[in-house]
CSV table of C-alpha atoms (C1' of nucleotides) in Angstrom, one decimal:
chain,number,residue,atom,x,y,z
A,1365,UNK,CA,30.8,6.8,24.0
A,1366,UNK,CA,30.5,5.3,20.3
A,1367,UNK,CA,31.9,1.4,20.0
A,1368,UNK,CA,35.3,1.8,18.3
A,1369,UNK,CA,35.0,0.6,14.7
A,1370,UNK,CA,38.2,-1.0,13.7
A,1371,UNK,CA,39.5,-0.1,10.3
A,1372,UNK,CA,42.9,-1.6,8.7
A,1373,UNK,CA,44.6,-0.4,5.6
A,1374,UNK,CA,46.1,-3.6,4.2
A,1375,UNK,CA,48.4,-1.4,2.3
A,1376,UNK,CA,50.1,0.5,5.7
A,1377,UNK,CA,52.6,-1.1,7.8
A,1378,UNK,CA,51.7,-3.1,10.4
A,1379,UNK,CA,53.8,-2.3,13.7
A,1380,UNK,CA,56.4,0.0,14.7
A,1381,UNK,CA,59.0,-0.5,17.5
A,1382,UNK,CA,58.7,-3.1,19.3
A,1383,UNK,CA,58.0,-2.7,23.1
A,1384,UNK,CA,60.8,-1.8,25.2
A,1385,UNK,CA,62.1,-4.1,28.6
A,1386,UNK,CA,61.1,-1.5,30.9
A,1387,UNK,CA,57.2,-1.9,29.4
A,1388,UNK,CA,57.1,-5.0,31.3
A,1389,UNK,CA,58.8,-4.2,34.3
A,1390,UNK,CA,55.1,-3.3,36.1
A,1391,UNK,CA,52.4,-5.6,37.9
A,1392,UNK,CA,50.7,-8.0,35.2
A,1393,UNK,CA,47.3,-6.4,35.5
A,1394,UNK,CA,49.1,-3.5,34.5
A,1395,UNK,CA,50.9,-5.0,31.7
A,1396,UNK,CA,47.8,-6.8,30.5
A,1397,UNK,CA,45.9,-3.9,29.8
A,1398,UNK,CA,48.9,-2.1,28.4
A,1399,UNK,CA,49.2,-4.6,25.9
A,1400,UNK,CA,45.8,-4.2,24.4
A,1401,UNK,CA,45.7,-2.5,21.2
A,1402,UNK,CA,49.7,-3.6,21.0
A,1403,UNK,CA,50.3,-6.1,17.7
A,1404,UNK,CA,52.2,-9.5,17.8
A,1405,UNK,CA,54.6,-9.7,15.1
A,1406,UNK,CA,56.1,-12.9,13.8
A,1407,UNK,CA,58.6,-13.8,11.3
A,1408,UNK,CA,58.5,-17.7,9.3
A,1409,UNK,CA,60.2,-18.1,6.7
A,1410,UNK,CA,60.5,-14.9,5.6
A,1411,UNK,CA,57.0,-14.1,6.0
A,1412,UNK,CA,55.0,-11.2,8.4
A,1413,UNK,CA,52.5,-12.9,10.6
A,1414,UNK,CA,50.7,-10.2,12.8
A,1415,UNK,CA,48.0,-9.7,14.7
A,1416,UNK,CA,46.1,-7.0,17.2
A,1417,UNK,CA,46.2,-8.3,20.7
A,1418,UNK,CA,42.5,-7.7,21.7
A,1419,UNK,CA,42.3,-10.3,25.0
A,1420,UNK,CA,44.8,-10.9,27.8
A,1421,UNK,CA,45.0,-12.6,30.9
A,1422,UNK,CA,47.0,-11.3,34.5
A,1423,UNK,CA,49.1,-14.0,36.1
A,1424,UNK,CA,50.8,-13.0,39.3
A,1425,UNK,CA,54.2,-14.1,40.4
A,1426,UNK,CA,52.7,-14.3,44.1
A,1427,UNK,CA,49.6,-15.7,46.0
A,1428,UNK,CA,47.7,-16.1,42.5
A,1429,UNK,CA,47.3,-19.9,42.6
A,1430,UNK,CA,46.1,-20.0,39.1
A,1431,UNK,CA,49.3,-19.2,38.3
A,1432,UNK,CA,51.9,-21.7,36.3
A,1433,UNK,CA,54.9,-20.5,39.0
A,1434,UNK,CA,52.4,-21.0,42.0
A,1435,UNK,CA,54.3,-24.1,43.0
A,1436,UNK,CA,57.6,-23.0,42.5
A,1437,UNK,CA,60.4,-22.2,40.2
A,1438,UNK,CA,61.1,-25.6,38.1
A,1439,UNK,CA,62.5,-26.3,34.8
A,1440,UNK,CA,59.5,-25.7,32.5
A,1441,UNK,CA,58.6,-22.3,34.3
A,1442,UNK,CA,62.2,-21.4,34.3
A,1443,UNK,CA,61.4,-18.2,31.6
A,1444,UNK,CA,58.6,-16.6,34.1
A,1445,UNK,CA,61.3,-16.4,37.0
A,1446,UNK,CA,63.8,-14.5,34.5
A,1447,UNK,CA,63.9,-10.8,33.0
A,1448,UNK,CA,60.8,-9.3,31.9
A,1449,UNK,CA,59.6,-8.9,28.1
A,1450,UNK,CA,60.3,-12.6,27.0
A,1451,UNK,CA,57.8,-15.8,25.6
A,1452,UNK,CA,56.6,-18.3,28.5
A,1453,UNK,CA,55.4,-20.8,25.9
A,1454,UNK,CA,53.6,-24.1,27.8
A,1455,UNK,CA,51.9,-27.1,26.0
A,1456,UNK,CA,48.6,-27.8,27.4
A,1457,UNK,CA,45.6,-30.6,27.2
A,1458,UNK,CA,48.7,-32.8,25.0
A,1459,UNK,CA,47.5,-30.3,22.2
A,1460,UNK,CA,48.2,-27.0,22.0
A,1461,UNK,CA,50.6,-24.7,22.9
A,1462,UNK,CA,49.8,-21.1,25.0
A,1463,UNK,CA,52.1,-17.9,24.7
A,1464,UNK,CA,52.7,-15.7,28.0
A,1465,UNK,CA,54.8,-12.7,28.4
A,1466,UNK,CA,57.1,-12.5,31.3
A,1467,UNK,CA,56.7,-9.7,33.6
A,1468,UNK,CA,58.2,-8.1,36.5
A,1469,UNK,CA,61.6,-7.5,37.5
A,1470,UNK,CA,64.2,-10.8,37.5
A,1471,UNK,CA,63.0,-13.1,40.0
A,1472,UNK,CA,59.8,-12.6,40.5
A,1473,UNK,CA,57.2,-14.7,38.2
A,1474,UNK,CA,54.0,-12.5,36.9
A,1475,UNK,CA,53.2,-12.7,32.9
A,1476,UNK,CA,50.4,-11.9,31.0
A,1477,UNK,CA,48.6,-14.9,28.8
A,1478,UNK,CA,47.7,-13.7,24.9
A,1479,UNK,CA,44.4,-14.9,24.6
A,1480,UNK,CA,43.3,-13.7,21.0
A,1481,UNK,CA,44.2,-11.3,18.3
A,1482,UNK,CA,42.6,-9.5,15.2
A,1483,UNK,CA,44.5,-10.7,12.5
A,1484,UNK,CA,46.9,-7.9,10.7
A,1485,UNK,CA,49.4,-9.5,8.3
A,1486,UNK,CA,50.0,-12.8,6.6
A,1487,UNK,CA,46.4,-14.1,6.6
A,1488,UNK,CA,46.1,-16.7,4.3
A,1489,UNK,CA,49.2,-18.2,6.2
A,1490,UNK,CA,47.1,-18.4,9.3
A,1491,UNK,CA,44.4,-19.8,7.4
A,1492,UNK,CA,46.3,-22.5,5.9
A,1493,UNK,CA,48.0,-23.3,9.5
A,1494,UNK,CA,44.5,-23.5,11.2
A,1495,UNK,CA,43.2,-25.4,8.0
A,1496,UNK,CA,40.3,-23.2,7.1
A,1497,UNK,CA,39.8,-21.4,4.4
A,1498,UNK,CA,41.3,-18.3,4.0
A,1499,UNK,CA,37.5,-16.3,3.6
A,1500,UNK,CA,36.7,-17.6,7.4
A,1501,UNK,CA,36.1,-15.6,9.4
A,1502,UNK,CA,39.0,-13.8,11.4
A,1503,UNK,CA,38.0,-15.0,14.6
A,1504,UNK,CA,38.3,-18.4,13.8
A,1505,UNK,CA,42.0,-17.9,13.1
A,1506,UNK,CA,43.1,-16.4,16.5
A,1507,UNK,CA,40.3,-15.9,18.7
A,1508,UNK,CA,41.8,-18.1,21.8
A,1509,UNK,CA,45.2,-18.8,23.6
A,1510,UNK,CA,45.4,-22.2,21.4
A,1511,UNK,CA,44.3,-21.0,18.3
A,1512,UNK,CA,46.0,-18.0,17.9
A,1513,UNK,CA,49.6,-20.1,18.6
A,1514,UNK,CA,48.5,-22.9,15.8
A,1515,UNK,CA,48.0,-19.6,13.4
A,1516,UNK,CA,51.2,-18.0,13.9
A,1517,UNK,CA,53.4,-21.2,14.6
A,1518,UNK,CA,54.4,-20.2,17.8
A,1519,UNK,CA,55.4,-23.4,19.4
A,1520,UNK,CA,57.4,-24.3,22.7
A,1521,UNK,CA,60.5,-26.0,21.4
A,1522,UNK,CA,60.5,-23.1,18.4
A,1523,UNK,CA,59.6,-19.5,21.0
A,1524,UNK,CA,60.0,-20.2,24.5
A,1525,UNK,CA,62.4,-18.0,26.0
A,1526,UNK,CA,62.5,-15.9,22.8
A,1527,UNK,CA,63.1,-11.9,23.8
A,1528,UNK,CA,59.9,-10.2,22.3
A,1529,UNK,CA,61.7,-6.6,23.0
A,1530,UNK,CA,64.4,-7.6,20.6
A,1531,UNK,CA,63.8,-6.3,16.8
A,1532,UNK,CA,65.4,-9.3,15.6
A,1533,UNK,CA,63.7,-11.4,17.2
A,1534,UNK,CA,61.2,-13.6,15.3
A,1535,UNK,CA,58.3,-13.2,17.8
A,1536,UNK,CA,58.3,-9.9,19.7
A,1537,UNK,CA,55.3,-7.4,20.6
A,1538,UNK,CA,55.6,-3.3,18.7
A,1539,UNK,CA,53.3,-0.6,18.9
A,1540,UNK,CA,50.6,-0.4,16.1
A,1541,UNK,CA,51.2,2.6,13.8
A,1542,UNK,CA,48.4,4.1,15.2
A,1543,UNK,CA,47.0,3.3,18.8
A,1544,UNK,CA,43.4,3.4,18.9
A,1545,UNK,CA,41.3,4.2,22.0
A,1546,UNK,CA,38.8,1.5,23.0
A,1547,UNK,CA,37.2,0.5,25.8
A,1548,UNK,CA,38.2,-2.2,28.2
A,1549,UNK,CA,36.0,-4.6,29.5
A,1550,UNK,CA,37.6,-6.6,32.5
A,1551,UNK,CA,35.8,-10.0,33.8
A,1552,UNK,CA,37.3,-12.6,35.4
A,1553,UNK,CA,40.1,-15.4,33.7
A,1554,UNK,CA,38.4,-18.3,31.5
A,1555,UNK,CA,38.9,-21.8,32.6
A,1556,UNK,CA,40.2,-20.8,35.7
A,1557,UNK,CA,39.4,-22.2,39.2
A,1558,UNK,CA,41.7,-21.1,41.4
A,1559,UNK,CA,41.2,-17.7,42.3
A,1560,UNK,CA,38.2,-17.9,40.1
A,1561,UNK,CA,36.5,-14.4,41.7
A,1562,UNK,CA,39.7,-12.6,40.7
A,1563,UNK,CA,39.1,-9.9,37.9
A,1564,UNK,CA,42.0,-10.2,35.6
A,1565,UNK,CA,41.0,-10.4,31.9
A,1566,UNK,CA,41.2,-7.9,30.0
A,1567,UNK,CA,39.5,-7.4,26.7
A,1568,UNK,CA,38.5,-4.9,23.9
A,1569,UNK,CA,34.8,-4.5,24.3
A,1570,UNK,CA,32.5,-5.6,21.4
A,1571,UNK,CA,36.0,-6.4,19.2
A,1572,UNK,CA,34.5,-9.9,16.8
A,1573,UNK,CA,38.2,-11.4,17.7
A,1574,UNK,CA,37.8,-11.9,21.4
A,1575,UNK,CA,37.1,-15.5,22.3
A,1576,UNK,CA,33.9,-16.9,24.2
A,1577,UNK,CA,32.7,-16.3,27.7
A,1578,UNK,CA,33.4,-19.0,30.5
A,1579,UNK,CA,30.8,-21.0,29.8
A,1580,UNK,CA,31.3,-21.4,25.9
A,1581,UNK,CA,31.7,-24.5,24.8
A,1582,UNK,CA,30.5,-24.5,21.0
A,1583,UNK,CA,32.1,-23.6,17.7
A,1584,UNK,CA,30.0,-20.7,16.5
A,1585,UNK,CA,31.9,-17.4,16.1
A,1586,UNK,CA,30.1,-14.4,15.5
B,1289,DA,C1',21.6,-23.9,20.0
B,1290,DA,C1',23.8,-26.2,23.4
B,1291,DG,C1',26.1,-30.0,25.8
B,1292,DC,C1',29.3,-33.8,26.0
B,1293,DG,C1',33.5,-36.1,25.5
B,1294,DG,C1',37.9,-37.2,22.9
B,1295,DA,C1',42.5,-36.0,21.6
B,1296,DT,C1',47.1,-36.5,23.7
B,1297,DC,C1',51.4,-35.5,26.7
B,1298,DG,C1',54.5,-32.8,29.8
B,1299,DT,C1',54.7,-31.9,34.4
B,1300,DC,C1',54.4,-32.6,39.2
B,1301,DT,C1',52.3,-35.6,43.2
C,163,DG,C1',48.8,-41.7,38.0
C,164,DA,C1',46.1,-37.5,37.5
C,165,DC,C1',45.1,-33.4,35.3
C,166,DG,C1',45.4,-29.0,32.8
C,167,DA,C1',45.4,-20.9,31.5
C,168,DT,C1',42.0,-25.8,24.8
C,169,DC,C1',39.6,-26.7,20.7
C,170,DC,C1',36.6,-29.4,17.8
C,171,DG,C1',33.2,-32.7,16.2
C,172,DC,C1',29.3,-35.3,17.2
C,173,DT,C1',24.9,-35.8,19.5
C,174,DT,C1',20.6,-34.3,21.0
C,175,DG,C1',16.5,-31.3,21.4
DNA sequence: AAGCGGATCGTCT
DNA sequence: GACGATCCGCTTG
């Protein structure tokens, strides 16, 4: 099978509809997967930020100790216990924020992390957010969970709890105009160590956006 | 090219 | 009081 080459026309629109409820009502290593290839829309003042989502991370609501709601339902996971489709946003390493959609019927606690996206719409707004210059290359903007949040200002006092099915919303998750097939590659979650052997990322193989193996430490990007 | 450590703080023990 | 679903800059070879 040839690698997908990924081609944009800056000129088409950049999503459709977003994502209904029931898209997230599955497992998350379903719901990972599915989102690949799905494009994260958000809406600052007045501007389209947007991106491909080409890496994501499984959490599960049970026996996953990796996972945020491991240790039980408290204030600030409060968002992964409710209905499916909304923004789990948590600060981490007193820097940088993470964005997670909830997953799984009311109750129970699975979500997907975003880990990096190809940059769609509203570049030179990224650019300017990450403070590079806007000829980088796209990787730099939103290849990682922390990186990809600091380019679309997604922020937990601003997005957690926001509904991503909702078309109003100002973050939320649509179907491109025209779904591609790639290939996945799944290996196992970065910076995890609980659980490590688990196989739950999921990623578009050979796409430049998708962030460094587990060992990667540098800055170097393609 | 690769490795180390700093930044910086909410959350839970 | 420790540490984490990260990123970046500085050092060394």
């Amino acid at each position: 099978m040839v690698p997908p080459t990924v081609q944009f026309d800056p000129t088409a629109a950049v999503s459709g509809e977003p994502l209904g409820r029931a898209s997230y009502l599955g497992p998350p290593d379903e719901i990972a997967r599915m989102l690949l290839g799905k494009v994260l829309v958000r809406q600052v003042d007045g501007e389209v930020l947007a991106g491909r989502i080409v890496e994501t991370e499984a959490y599960f609501g049970k026996d996953d100790p990796a996972a945020h709601s491991f240790a039980g339902r408290t204030a600030r996971t409060e968002v992964l216990f409710g209905p499916p489709g909304r923004a789990y946003v948590y600060f981490i390493y007193g820097v940088y924020f993470c964005l997670n959609v909830s997953c799984e019927p009311e109750g129970q606690a699975g979500c997907v992390l975003i880990r990096a996206l190809e940059p769609l719409a509203g570049i030179a707004r990224m650019a300017a957010n990450r403070g590079l210059d806007p000829a980088c290359k796209p990787a730099q903007l939103t290849a990682g969970p922390g990186r990809l949040c600091m380019a679309l200002q997604i922020t937990r006092p601003r997005c957690n709890g926001l509904d991503l099915t909702d078309p109003a919303s100002e973050l939320r998750i649509c179907s491109p105009v025209v779904q591609q097939d790639c290939e996945v590659a799944i290996t196992a979650r970065i910076n995890v160590n609980k659980a490590a052997e688990r196989q739950l990322r999921f990623t578009l193989k050979g796409n430049a956006c998708v962030s460094r193996g587990k060992f990667w430490k540098g800055k170097s990007l393609n």
